[in-house]
Each structure stands twice: as structure tokens, then as C-alpha cells.
XYZ file of C-alpha atoms in Angstrom:
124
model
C 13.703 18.080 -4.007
C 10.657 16.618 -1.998
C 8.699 19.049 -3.862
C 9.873 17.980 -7.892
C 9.412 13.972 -6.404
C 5.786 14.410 -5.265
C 4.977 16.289 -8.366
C 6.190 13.884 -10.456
C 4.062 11.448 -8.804
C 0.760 13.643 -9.511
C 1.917 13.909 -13.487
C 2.091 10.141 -12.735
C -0.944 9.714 -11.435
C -2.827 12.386 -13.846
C -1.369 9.957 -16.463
C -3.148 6.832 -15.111
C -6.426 8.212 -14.676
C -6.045 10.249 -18.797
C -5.521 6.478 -19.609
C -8.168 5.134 -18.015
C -10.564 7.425 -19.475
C -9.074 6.970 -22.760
C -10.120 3.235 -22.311
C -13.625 3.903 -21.715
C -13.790 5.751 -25.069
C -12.129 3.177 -27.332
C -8.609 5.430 -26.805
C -6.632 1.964 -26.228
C -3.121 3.204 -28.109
C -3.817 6.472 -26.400
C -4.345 4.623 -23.077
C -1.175 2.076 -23.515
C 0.965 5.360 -23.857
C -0.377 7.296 -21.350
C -0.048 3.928 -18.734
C 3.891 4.070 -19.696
C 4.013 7.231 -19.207
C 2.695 6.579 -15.429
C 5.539 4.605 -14.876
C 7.812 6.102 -16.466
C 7.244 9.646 -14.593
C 7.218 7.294 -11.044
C 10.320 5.870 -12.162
C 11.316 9.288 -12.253
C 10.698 10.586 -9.301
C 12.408 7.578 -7.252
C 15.855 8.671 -9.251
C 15.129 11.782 -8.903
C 14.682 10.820 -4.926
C 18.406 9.229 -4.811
C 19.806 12.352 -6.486
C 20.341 10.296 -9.517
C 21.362 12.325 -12.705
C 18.346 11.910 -15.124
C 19.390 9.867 -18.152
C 18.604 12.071 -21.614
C 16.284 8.541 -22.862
C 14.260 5.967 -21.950
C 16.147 3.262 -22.429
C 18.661 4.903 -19.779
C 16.127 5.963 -17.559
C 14.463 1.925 -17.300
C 18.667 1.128 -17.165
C 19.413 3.143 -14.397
C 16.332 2.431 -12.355
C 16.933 -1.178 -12.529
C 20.170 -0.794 -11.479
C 19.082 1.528 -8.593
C 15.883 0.259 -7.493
C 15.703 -3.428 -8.419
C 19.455 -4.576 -8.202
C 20.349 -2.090 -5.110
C 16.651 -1.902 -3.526
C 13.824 -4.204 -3.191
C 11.451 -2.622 -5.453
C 9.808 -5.718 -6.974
C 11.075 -7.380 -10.362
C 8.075 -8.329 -11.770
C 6.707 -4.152 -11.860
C 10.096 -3.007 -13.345
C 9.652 -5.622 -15.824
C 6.262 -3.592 -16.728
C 7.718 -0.638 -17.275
C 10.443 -2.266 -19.108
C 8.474 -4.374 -21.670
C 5.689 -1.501 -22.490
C 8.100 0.847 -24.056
C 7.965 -1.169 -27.117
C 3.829 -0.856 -27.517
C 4.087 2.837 -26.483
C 6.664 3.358 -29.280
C 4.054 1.410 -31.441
C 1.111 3.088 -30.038
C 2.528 6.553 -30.649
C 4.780 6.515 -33.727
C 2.981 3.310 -35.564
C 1.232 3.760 -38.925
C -1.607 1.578 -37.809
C -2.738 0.755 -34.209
C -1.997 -2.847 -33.272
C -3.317 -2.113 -29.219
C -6.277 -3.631 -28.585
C -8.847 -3.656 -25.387
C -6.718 -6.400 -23.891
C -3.216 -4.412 -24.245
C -4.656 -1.674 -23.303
C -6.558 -3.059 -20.355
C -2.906 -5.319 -18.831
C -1.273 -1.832 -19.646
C -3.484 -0.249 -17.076
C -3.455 -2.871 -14.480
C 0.825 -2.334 -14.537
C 0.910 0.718 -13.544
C -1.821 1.241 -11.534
C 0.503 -1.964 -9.932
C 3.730 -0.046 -10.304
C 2.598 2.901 -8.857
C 1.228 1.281 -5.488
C 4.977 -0.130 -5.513
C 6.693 3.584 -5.906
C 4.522 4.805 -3.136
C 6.358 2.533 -0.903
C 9.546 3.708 -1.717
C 8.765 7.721 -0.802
């Protein structure tokens, strides 16, 4: 199990630095998704750490880690909330006719998860 935890956490952290770069060149939908998608694969790993049965969406996944992690743990409220509130501008970033993700967006976006996965890393 160790083993499927940690590499979730390098898809994670492959994520991050795919969005960063993505930045740099202009990418900022591109970069927005790929920052959820850090946090998403942490969030991940930490059920997949309490043997949790992996919900089939996203929505279930952000459910059950709040109720695992935030209400039964101390990871902090404020970096679920990231996780939770960016799956809206991912959604938008990747299935949206037009890009509404700008440097800003995309810039925040990167700042909560690099954020959210310094929190996860306490939790292993």
C-alpha cells in the first residue's frame, strides 16, 4: 500500500511542477487543471492511506476526504477548501468553450496546492 500512496504523491507532484511550467508559457487553463489535479491525486493517496474505498467521482472523492481528513483529522480547513472550490475552474478550464482562467487564477491555483501538498506530507 505504502508503495501506491507515495506514488500517488509523485503523479501529484509531477502535476504541480507540468502546471507551473504551463504558467510560464501562457498555459493558465492548462495550469489551473493540472494544480487540481495535484490535489486531487494527494487527496488520493491519504484515502488511499486509511484503506478508504476510492469514490468512482470527484465530488465523492473531495466528500469523503472531508469527512476523513478534515472532520476526523486535523488536516487544515482552509487547504481542503482549495481543493474543494477549484473543481469548478478545472471543469471550466477543461470542458469550457472559451477560457475564462487568467494569470491571476492560474497563479492562486498554484499557490493551493503547492500549499495543500506541504499539508499531505504531514499526514504520511
Amino acid at each position: 500500500m505504502d508503495e501506491e500512496i507515495y506514488a500517488f504523491i509523485e503523479k501529484a507532484e509531477t502535476k504541480l511542477k507540468h502546471s507551473k511550467l504551463l504558467f510560464e508559457v501562457g498555459g493558465y487553463a492548462d495550469s489551473v487543471s493540472l494544480s487540481y489535479y495535484c490535489m486531487f491525486l494527494c487527496a488520493k493517496a491519504l484515502l488511499v492511506k486509511k484503506n478508504c474505498k476510492i469514490p468512482k467521482t470527484h465530488q465523492g472523492l473531495i466528500q469523503l476526504f472531508s469527512l476523513k481528513y478534515v472532520h476526523e483529522d486535523e488536516f487544515k480547513y482552509n487547504a481542503y477548501n482549495y481543493l474543494a472550490s477549484s473543481q469548478s475552474e478545472r471543469e471550466s478550464a477543461d470542458y469550457g468553450a472559451k477560457d475564462c482562467i487568467d494569470e491571476k487564477i492560474a497563479q492562486r491555483r498554484i499557490n493551493h496546492a503547492e500549499e495543500f501538498l506541504v499539508e499531505t506530507k504531514k499526514f504520511l
